[in-house]
Tab-separated table of C-alpha atoms in Angstrom:
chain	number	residue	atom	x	y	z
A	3	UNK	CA	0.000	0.000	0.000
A	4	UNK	CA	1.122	3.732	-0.196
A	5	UNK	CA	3.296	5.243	2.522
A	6	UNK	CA	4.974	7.787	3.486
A	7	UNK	CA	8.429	7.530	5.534
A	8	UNK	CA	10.085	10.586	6.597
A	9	UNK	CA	13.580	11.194	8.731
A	10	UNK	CA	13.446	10.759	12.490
A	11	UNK	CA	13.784	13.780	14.796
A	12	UNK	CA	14.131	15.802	16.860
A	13	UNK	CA	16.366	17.840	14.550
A	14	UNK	CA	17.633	20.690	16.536
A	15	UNK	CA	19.386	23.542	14.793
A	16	UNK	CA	20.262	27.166	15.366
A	17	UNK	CA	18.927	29.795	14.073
A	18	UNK	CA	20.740	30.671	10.402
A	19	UNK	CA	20.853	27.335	10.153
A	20	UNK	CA	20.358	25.146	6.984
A	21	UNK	CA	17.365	23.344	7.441
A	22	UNK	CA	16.566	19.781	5.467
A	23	UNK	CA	14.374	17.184	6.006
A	24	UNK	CA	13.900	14.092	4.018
A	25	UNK	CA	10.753	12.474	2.671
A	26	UNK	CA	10.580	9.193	0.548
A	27	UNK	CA	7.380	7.995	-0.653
A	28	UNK	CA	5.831	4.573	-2.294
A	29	UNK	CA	2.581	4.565	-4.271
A	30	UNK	CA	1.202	3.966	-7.436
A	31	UNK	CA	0.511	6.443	-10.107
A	32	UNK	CA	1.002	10.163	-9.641
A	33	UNK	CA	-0.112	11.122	-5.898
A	34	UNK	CA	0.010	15.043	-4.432
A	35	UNK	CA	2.930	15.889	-2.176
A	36	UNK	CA	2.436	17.794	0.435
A	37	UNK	CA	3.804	19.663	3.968
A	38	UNK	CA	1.916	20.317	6.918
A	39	UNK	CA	3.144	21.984	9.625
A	40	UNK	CA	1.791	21.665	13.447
A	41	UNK	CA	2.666	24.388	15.730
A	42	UNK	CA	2.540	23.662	20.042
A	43	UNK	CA	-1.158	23.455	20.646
A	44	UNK	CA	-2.471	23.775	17.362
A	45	UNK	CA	-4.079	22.014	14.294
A	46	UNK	CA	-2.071	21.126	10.870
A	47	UNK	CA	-1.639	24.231	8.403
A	48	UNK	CA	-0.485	23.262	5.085
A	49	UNK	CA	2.867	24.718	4.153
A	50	UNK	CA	3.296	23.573	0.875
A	51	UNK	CA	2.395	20.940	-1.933
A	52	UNK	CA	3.122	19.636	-5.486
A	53	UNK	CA	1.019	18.037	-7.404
A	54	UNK	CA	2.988	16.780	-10.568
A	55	UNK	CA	6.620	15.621	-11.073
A	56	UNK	CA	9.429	18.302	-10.750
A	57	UNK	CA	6.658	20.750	-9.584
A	58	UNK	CA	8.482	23.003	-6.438
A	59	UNK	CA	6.307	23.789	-3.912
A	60	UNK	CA	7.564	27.280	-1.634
A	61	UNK	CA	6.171	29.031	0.991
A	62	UNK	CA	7.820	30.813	3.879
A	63	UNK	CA	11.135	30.587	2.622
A	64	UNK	CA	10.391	26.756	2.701
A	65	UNK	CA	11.025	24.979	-0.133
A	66	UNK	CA	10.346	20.933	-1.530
A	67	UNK	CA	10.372	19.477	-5.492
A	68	UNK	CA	8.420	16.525	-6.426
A	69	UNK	CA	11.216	13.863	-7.386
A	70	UNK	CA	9.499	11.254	-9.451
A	71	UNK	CA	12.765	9.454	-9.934
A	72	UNK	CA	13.977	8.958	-6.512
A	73	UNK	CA	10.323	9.022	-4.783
A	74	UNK	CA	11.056	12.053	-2.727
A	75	UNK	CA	9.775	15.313	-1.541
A	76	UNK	CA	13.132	16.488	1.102
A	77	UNK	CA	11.685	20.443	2.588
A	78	UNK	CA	14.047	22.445	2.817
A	79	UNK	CA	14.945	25.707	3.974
A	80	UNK	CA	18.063	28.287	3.890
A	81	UNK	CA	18.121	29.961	6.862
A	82	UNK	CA	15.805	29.354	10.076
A	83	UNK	CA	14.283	30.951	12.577
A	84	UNK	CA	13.316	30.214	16.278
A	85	UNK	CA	9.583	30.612	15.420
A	86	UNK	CA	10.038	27.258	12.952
A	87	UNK	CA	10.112	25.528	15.463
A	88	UNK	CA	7.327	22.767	15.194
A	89	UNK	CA	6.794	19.208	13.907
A	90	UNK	CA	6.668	18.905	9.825
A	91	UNK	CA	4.759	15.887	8.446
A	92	UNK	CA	5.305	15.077	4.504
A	93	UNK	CA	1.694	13.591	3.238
A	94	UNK	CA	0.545	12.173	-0.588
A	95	UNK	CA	-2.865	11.985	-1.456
A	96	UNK	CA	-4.138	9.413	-4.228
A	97	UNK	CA	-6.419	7.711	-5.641
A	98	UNK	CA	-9.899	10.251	-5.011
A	99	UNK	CA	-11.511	12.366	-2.556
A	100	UNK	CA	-7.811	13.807	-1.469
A	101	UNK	CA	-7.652	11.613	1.490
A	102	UNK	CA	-3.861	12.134	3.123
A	103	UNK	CA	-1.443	9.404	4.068
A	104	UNK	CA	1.243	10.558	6.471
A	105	UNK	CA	4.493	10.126	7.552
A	106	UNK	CA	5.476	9.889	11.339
A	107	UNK	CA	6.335	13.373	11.728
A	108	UNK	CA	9.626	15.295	12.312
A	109	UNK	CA	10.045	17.849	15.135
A	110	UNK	CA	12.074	21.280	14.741
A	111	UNK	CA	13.959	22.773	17.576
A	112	UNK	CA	15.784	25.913	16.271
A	113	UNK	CA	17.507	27.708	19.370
A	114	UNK	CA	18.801	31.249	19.215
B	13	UNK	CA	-14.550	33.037	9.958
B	14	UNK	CA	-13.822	29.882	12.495
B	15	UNK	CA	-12.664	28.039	9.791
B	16	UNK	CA	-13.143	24.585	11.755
B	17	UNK	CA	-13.834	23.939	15.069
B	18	UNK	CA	-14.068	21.052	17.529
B	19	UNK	CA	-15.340	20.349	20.691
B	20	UNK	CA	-14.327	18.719	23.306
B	21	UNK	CA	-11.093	20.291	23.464
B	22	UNK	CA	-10.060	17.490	26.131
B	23	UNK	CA	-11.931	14.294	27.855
B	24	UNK	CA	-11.380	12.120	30.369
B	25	UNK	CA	-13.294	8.774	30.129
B	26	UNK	CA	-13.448	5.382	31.384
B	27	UNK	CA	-13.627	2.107	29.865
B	28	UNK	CA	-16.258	1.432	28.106
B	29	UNK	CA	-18.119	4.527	28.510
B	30	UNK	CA	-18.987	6.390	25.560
B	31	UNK	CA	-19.003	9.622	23.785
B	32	UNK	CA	-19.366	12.156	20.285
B	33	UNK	CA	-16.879	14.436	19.014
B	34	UNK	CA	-18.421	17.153	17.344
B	35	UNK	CA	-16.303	18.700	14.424
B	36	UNK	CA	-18.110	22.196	12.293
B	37	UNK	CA	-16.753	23.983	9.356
B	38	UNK	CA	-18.125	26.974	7.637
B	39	UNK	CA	-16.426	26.981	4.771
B	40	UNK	CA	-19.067	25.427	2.770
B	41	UNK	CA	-16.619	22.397	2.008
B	42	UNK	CA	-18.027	18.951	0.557
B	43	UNK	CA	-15.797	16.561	2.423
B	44	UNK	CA	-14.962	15.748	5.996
B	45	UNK	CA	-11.914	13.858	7.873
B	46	UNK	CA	-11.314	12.688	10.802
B	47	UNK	CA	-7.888	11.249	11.914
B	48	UNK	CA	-6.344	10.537	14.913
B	49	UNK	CA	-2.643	11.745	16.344
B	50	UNK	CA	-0.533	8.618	17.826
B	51	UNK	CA	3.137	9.273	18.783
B	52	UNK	CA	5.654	7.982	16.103
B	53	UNK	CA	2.881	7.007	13.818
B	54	UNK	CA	1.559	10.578	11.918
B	55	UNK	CA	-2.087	11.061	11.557
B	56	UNK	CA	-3.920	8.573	10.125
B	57	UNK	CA	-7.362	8.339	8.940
B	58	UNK	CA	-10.851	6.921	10.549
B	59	UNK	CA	-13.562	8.010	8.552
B	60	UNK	CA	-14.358	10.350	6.151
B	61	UNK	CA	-17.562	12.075	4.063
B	62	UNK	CA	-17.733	13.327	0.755
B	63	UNK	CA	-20.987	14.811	0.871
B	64	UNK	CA	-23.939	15.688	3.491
B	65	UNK	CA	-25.484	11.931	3.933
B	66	UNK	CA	-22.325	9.952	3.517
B	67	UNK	CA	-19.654	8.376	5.286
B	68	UNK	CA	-16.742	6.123	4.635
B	69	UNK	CA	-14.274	4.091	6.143
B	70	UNK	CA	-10.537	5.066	6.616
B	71	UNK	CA	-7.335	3.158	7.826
B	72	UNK	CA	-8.211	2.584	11.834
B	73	UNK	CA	-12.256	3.012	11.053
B	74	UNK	CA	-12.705	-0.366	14.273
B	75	UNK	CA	-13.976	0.859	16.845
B	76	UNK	CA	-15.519	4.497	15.760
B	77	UNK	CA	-18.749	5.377	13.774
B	78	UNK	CA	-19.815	8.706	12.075
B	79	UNK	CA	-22.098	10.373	10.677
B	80	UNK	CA	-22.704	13.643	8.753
B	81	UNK	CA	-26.369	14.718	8.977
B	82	UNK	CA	-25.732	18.502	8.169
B	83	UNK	CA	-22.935	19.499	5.368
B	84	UNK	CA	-20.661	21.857	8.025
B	85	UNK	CA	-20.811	18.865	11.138
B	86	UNK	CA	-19.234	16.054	11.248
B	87	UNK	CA	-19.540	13.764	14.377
B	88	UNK	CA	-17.216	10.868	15.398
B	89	UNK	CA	-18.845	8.804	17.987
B	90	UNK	CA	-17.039	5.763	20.441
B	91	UNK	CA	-19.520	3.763	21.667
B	92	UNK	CA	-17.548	1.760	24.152
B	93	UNK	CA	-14.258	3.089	24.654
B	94	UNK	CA	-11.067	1.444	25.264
B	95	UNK	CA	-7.809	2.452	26.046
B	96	UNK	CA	-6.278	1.796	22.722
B	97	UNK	CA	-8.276	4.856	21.740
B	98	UNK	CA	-6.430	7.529	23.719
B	99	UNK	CA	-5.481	9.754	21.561
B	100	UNK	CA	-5.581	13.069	19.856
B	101	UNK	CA	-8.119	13.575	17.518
B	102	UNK	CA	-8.466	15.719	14.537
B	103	UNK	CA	-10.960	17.214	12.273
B	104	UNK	CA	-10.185	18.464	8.517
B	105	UNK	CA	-12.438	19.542	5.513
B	106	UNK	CA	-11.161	20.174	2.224
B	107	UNK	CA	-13.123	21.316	-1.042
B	108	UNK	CA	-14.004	19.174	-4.027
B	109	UNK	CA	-12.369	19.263	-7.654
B	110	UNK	CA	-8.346	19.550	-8.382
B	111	UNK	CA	-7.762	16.064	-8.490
B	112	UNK	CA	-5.461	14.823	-5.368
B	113	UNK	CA	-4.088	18.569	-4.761
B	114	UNK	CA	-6.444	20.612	-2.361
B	115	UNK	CA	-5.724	21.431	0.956
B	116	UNK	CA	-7.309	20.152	3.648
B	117	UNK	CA	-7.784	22.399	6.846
B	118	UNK	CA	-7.785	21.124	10.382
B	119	UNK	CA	-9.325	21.885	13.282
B	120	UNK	CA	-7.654	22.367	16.672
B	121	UNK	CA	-7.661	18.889	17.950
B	122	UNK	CA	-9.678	17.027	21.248
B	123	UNK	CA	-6.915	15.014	23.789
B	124	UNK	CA	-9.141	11.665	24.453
B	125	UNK	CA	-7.464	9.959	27.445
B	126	UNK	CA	-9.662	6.269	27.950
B	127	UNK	CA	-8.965	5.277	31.455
């Protein structure tokens, strides 16, 4: 079945930092990529999403590309900030009616 | 504009009692989630509705039923729970068309701890 694996955490960085973290996906066909972001205490918020190979998704200074050819969606971002911190899950959604598969979840600590 | 809202925000239950977890959106949107939170596992999905009338079941549906009499509510219901079902759970409710590639937005979440 599809599935979604991303990198363990906690990742902590500082702030400046380069952030990356890695996403590999398995499914069939051509699912929708997608970032969510959940900040203490609060509900998802989508960050960002691709819906067809080599599509980049940005937001935020956050930044992923749909990689068909290694099953990937890695988010990325150049220079972070204390009020990243959170937990990022990558997500695909195929086959009708959008419904999301997720991975486990990585948490952000950036520290001044 | 709530966007979507839950209630309760937390509960306490025992075993084997029982209980409805109302989700509302008023954004007019078509279909409904619900997931629930486990640590190290993501969200994953129970039920879901793509229209007022309908329901369907998700990954973990065992356990849960649902129903979705209006369009904007969307109630999750445990009739006896257990303790496997402590959790958080989440609401979401996303628009209809654009293939796979619509958002979904969630509501704020309800802590379940089953005693």
């Amino acid at each position: 079945g599809d599935s979604v694996t991303q990198m363990e955490g906690p990742v902590t960085l500082s702030e400046e930092a380069f952030l990356t973290i890695n996403c590999t996906y398995t499914a069939t066909g051509y699912p929708s990529l997608f970032w969510y972001v959940q900040y203490p205490g609060e509900g998802l918020q989508l960050l960002l999403k691709a819906t067809k190979a080599d599509d980049k998704g940005s937001n935020k200074g956050f930044e992923a590309t749909y990689r068909k050819e290694t099953t990937s969606f890695h988010l990325e971002k150049g220079s972070v900030q204390v009020s990243d911190s959170a937990v990022y899950f990558c997500a695909l959604a195929r086959g009708g009616y959008n419904k999301l598969i997720f991975g486990a979840g990585t948490r952000l600590a950036v520290h001044p | 504009n709530a966007g979507v809202t839950q209630t309760p925000k937390f509960r306490v239950l025992k075993t084997g009692q029982s209980m409805t977890l109302l989700c509302a959106q008023d954004m007019n949107h078509e279909y409904m989630y619900w997931y629930r939170q486990d640590p190290g596992m993501g969200l994953r999905l129970i039920h879901y509705s793509v229209g007022e009338g309908t329901t369907a079941k998700g990954e973990v549906p065992d356990g849960y039923n649902v129903s979705r009499l209006k369009k904007q509510n969307f109630l999750l219901g445990l009739e006896s729970a257990a303790p496997s079902q402590t959790s958080v759970y989440f609401c979401a409710s996303g628009r209809t068309g654009g293939g796979n590639g619509n958002e979904q937005f969630f509501g704020p979440g309800t802590r379940l701890t089953v005693l």
